Coordinates of C-alpha atoms (C1' of nucleotides) in Angstrom, one line a residue:
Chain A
X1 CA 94.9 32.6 8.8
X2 CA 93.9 32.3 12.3
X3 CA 90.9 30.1 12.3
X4 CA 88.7 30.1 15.4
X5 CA 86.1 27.0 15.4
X6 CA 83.4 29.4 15.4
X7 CA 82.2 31.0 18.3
X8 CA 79.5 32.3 16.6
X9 CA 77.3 29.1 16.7
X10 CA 78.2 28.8 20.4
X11 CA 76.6 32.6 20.8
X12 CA 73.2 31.6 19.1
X13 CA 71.8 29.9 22.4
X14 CA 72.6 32.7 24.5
X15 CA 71.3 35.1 22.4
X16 CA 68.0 33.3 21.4
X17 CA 67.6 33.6 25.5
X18 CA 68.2 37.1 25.3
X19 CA 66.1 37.9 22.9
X20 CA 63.0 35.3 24.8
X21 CA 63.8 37.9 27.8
X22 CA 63.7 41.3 26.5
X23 CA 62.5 40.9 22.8
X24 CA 64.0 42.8 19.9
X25 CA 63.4 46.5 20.7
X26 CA 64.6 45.6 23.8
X27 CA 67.5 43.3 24.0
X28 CA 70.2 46.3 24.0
X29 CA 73.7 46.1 22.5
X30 CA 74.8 46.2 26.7
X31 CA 72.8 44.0 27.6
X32 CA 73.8 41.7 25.2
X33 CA 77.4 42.3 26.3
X34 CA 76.9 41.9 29.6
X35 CA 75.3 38.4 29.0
X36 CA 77.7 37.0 26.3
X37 CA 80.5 38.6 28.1
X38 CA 81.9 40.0 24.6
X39 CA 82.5 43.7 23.8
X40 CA 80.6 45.6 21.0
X41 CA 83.9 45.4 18.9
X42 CA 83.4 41.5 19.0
X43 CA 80.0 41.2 18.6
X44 CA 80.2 43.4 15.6
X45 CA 83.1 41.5 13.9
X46 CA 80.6 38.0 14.5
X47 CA 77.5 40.2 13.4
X48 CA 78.9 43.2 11.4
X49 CA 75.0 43.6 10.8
X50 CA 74.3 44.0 14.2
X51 CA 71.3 43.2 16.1
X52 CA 69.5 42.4 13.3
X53 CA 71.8 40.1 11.9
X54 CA 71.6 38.6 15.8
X55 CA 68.2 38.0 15.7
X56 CA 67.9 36.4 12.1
X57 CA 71.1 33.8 12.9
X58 CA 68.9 32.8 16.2
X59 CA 65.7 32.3 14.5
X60 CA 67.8 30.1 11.8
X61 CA 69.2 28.5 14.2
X62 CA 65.6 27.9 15.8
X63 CA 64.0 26.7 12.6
X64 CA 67.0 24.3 11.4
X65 CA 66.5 22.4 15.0
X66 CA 62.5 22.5 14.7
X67 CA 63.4 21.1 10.9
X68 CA 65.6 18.3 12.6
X69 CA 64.0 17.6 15.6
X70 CA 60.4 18.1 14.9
X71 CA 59.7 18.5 11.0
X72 CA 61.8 15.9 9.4
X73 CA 60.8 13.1 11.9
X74 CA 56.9 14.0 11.1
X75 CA 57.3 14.0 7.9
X76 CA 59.7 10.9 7.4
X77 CA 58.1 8.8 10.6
X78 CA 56.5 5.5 9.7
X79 CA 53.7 5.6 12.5
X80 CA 51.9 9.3 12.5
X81 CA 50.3 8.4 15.5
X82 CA 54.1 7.7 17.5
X83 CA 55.5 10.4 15.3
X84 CA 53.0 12.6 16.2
X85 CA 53.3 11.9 20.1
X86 CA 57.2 12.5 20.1
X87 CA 56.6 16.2 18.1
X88 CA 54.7 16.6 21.5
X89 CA 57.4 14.9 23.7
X90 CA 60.0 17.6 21.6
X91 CA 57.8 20.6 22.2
X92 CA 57.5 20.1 25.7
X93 CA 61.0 19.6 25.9
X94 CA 61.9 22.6 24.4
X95 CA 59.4 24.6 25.7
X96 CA 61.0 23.7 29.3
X97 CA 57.5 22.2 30.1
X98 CA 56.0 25.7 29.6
X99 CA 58.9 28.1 31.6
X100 CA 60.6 29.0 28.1
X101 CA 58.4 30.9 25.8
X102 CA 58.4 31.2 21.8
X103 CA 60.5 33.6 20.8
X104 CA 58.7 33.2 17.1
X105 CA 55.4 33.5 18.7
X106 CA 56.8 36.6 20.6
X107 CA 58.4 38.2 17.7
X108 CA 55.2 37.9 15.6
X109 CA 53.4 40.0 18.3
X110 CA 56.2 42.8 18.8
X111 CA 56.9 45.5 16.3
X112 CA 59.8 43.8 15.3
X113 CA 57.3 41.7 13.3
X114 CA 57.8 43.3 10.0
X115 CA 61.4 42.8 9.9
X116 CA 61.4 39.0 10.3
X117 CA 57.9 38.2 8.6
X118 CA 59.2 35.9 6.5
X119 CA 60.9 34.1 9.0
X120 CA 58.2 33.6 11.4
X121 CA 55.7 32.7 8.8
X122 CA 57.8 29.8 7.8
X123 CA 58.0 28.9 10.4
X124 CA 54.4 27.9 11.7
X125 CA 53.8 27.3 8.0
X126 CA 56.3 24.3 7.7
X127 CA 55.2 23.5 11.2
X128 CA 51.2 22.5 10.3
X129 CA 52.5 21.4 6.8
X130 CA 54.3 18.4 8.5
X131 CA 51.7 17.9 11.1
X132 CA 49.1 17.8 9.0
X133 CA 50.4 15.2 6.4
X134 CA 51.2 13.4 9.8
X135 CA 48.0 13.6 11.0
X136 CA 46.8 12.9 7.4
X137 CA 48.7 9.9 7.5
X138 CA 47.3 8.9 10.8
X139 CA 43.4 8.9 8.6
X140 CA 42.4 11.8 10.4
X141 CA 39.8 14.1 8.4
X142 CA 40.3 18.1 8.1
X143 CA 44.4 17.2 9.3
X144 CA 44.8 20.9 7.9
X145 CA 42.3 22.0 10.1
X146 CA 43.5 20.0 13.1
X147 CA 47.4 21.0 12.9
X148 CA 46.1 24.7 12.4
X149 CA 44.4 23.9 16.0
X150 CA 47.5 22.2 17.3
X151 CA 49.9 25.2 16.6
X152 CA 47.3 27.2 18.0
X153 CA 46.8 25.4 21.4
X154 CA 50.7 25.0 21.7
X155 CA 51.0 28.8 21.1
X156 CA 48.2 30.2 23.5
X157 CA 49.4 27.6 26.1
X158 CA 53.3 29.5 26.4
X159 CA 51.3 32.6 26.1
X160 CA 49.0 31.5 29.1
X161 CA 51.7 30.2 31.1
X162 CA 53.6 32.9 30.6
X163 CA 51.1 35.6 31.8
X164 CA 49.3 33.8 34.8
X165 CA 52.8 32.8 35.2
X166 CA 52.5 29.3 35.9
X167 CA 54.0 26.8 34.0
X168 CA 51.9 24.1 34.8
X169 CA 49.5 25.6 32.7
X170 CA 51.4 24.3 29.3
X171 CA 51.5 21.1 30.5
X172 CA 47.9 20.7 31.3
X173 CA 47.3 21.6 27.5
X174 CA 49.8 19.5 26.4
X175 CA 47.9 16.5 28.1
X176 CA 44.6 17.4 27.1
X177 CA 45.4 17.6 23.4
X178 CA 47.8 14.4 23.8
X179 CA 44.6 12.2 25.2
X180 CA 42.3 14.2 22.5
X181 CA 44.6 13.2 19.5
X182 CA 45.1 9.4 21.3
X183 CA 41.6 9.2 21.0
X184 CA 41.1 10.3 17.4
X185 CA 44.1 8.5 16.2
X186 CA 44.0 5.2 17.7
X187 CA 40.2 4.8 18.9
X188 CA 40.8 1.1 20.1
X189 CA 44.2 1.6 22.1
X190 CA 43.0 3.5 25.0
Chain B
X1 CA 37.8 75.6 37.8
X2 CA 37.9 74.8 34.0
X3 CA 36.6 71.5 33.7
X4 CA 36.9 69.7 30.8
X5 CA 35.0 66.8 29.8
X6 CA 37.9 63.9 30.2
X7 CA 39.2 64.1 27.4
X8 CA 41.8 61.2 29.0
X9 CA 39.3 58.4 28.2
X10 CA 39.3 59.5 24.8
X11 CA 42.9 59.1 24.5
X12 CA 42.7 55.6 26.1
X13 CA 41.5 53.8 22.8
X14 CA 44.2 55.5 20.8
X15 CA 47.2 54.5 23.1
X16 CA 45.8 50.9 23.2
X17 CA 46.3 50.8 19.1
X18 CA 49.8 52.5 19.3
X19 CA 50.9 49.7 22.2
X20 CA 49.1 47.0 20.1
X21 CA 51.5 48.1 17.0
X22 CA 54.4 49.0 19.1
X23 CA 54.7 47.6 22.3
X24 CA 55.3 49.2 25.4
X25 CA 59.0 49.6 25.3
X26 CA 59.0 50.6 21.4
X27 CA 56.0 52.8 21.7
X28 CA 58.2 56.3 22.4
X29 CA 56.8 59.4 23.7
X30 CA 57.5 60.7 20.4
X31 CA 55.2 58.5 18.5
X32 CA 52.6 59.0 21.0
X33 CA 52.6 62.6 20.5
X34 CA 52.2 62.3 16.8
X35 CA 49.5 59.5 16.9
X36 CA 47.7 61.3 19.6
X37 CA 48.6 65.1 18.0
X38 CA 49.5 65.9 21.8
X39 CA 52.6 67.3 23.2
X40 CA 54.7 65.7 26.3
X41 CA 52.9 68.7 28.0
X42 CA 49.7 67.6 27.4
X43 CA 50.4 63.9 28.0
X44 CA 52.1 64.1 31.0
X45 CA 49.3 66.4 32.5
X46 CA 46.7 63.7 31.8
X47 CA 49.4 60.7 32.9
X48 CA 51.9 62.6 35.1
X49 CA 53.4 58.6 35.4
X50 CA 54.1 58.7 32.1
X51 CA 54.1 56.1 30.2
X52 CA 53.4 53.3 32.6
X53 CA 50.6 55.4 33.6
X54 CA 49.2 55.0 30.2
X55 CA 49.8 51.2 29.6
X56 CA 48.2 51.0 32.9
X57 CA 45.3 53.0 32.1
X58 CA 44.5 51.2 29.0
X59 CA 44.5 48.1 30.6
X60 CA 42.2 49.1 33.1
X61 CA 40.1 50.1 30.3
X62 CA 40.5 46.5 28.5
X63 CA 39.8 44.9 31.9
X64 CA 36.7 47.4 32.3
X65 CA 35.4 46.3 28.7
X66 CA 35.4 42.4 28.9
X67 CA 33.9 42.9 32.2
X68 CA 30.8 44.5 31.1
X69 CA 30.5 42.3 27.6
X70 CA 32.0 39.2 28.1
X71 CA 32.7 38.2 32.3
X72 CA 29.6 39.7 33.3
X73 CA 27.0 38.4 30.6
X74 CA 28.7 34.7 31.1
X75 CA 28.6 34.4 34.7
X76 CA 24.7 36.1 34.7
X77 CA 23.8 35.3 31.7
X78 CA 20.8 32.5 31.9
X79 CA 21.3 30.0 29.6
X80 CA 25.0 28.5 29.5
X81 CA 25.4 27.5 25.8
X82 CA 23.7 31.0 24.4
X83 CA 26.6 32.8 26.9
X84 CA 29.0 31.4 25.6
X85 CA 28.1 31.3 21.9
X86 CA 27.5 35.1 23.0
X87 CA 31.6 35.1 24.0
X88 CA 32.9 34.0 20.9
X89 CA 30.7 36.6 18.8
X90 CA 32.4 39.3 21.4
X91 CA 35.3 38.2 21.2
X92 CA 35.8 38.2 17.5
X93 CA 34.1 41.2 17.2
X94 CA 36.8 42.5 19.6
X95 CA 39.7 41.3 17.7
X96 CA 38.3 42.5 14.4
X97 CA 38.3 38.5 12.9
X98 CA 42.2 38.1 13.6
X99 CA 43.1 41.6 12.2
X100 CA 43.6 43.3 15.9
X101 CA 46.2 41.0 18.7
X102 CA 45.5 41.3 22.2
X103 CA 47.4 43.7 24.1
X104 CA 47.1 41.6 27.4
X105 CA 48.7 39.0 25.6
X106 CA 51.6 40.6 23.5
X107 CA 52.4 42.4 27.2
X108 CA 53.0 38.7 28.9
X109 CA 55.5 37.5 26.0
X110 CA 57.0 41.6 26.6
X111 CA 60.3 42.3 29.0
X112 CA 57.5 44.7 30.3
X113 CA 55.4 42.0 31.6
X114 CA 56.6 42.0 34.8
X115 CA 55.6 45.8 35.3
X116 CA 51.8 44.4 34.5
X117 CA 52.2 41.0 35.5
X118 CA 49.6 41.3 38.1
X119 CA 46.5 43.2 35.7
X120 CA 47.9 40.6 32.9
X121 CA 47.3 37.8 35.5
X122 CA 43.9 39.0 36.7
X123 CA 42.9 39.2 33.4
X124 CA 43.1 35.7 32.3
X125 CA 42.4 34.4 35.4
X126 CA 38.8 36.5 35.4
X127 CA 38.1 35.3 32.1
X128 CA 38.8 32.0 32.5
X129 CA 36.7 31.6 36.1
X130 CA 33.6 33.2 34.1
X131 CA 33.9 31.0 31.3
X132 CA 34.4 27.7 33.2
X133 CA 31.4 28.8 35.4
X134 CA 29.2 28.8 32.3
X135 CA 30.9 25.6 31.4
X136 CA 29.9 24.1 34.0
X137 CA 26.4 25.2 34.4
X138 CA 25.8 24.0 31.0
X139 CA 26.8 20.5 32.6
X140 CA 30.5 20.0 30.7
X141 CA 32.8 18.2 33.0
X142 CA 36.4 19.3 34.0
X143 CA 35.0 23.0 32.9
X144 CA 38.0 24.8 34.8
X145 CA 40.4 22.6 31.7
X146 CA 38.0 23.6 28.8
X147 CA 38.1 27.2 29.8
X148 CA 41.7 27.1 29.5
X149 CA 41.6 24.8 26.4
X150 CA 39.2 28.1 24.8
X151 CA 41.5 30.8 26.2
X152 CA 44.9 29.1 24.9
X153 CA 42.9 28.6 21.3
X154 CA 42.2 32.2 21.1
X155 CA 45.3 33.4 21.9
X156 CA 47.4 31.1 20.0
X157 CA 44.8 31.8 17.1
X158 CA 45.7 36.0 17.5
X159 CA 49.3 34.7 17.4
X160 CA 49.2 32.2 14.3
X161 CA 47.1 35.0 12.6
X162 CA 49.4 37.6 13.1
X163 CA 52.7 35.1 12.2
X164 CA 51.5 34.3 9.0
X165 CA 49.6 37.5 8.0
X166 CA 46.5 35.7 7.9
X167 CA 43.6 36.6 10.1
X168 CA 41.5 34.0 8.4
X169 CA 43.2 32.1 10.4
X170 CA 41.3 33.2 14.0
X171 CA 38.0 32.7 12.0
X172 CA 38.6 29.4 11.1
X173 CA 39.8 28.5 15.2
X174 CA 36.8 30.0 15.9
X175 CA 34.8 28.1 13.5
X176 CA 36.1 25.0 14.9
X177 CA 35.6 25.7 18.0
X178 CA 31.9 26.9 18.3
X179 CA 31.1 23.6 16.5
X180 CA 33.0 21.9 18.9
X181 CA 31.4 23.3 21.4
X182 CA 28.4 23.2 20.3
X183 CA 28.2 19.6 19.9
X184 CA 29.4 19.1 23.5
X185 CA 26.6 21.3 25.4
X186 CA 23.8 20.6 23.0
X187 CA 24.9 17.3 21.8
X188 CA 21.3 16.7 20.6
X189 CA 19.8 20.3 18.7
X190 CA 22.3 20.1 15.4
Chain C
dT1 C1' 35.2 90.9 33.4
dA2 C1' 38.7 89.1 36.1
dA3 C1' 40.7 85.5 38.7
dA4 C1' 41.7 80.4 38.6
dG5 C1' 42.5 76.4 37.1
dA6 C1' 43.1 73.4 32.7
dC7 C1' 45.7 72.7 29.1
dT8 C1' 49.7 73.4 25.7
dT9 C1' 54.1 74.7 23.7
dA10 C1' 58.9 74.3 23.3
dA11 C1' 63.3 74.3 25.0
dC12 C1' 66.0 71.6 27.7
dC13 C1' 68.1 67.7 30.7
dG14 C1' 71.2 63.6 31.5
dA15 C1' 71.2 58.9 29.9
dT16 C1' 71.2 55.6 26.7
dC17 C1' 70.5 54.0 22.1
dG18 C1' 72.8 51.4 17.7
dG19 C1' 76.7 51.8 15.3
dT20 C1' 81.7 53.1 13.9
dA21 C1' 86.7 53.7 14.2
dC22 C1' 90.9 52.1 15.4
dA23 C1' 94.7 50.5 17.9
dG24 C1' 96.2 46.6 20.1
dA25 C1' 96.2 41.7 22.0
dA26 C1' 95.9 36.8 20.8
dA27 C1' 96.4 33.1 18.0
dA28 C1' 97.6 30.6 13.9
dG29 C1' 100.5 29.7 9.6
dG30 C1' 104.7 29.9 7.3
Chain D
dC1 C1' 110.9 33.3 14.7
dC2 C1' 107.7 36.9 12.0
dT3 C1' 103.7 37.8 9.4
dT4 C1' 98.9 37.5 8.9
dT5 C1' 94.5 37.1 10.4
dT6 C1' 91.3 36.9 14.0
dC7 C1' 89.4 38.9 17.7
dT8 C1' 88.8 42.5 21.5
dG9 C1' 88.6 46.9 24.4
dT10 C1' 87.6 51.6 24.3
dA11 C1' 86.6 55.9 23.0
dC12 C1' 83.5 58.2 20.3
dC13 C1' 79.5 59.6 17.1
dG14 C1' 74.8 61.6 16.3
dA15 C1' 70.1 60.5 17.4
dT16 C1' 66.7 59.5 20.4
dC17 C1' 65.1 58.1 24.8
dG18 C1' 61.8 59.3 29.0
dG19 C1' 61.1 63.0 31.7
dT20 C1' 61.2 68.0 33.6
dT21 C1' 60.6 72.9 33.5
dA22 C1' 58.7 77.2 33.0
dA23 C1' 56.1 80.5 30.5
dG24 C1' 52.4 80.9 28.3
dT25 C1' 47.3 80.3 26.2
dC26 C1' 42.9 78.9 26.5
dT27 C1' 38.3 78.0 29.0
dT28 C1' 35.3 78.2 32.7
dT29 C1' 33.3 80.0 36.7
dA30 C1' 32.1 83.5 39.8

DNA sequence: TAAAGACTTAACCGATCGGTACAGAAAAGG
DNA sequence: CCTTTTCTGTACCGATCGGTTAAGTCTTTA
């Protein structure tokens, strides 16, 4: 019973960047060879379902480290407003300061939608759940409203960035919104 | 010298709804032909550059309409605040409330941006010149970092909307926005 | 009405697509 | 060691891809 410590986990990240490049339709079964250096033969015995299977294991993998990294601490935080600073900290982070794109926000504009709706609408729906009780916590009014406005700005900044690109264009709306929310959330602190 | 009445510009609308549902790369000649009803004869005798000629085409036709009804009117328009209460009503109209994405946009997240980058790029940039013109005739300070705090909402509103299968949510960015807005460049007519 | 150009149809091209089959190499367990 | 399982390389499948070609049919102009 030959057991390899699965390789499979260690594939997700190359894929996920894969996908980021080409998108779904895109992203063919040689190009994904050439990248992960694996034959069809073994990408089919780690992903017998084939590209789609690819694609669902990466956006898994994306929303259990947005769960860990980003939800869970915004929900569980003690102060929203510091809680609510790192989720920015995070983003820009993994966001690569606005040179890495959404691949949720990418798939939810590409044709591939359909087949991972559910997915991607978890996504930004656990997303601006946990902001806005953070932001609740944090005595803001309308947080629903807000965190809705958030996701929003965080989206259309990567998509921004993306198309003039320059990066520095994500960054700019990160600090915007960062002084914006300091000044709603802790009105004497400034 | 048969001469028909372009019947290409006709065409132009349609492809722009079949790359808005497909993309460029998953938007085959075959599903042209059916949406259109026109053979590869016909389409490649109207864009003998084939597809690319077409993407390009529609987005010179995108480019063509926000000139005329929403860069023009907010870089002539007379008084700021009506411009650009003027925009938003465009621009809503334009995206049918959250129902329709924005090609320009879905294109920059593509693999086929590259192929556009520069139209995609003019685009924004354009947009975001005229609007931060108006901005600033209206007397708003750091206008060039509101312009690009609007642009980032709407397009991160046409992704959310599209992710969750819930156009509502553009109105409601919208919503938010105008009032926001509104408060800044009229602070005292509420 | 007849010539000329605008448009269409349909067959065809090589390349590549996602996916499968299967034999063999590599590694682990006994 | 040998068996068992995991993993890989390669050849192959039918379908579809973007694009070309050539023979035709319309439609307009002269």
């Amino acid at each position: 019973m030959a057991r390899r410590i699965s390789e499979r986990a260690d594939l997700l990240p190359v894929l996920g960047e894969i996908f980021r490049d080409h998108g779904f339709e895109a992203a063919s079964l040689s190009v994904i060879g050439a990248r992960t250096g694996l034959g069809k033969g073994s990408l089919y015995h780690f992903f017998p379902g084939g590209k789609e299977e690819m694609a669902k294991a990466v956006l898994d993998e994306i929303d259990r480290w947005f769960e860990n990294e980003v939800f869970r601490p915004l929900r569980e935080g003690g102060n929203a407003a510091a809680d609510i600073e790192a989720m920015l900290v995070a983003v820009d982070g993994y966001f690569r300061s606005g040179h890495r794109i959404c691949l949720v926000g990418a798939l939810a504009l590409a044709d591939s939608r359909e087949r991972f709706a559910a997915q991607i609408a978890g996504y930004f729906a656990a997303w601006q759940e946990a902001l806005a009780g953070a932001l609740a916590r944090a005595g803001r009014a309308d947080p629903d409203g807000l965190a809705e406005e958030v996701l929003a700005l965080i989206q259309g900044g990567l998509v921004l960035a993306r198309a003039r690109d320059e990066a520095d264009i994500f960054t700019r709306l990160l600090a915007r919104l960062l002084a914006r929310l300091r000044l709603k959330l802790r009105p004497a602190s400034h």
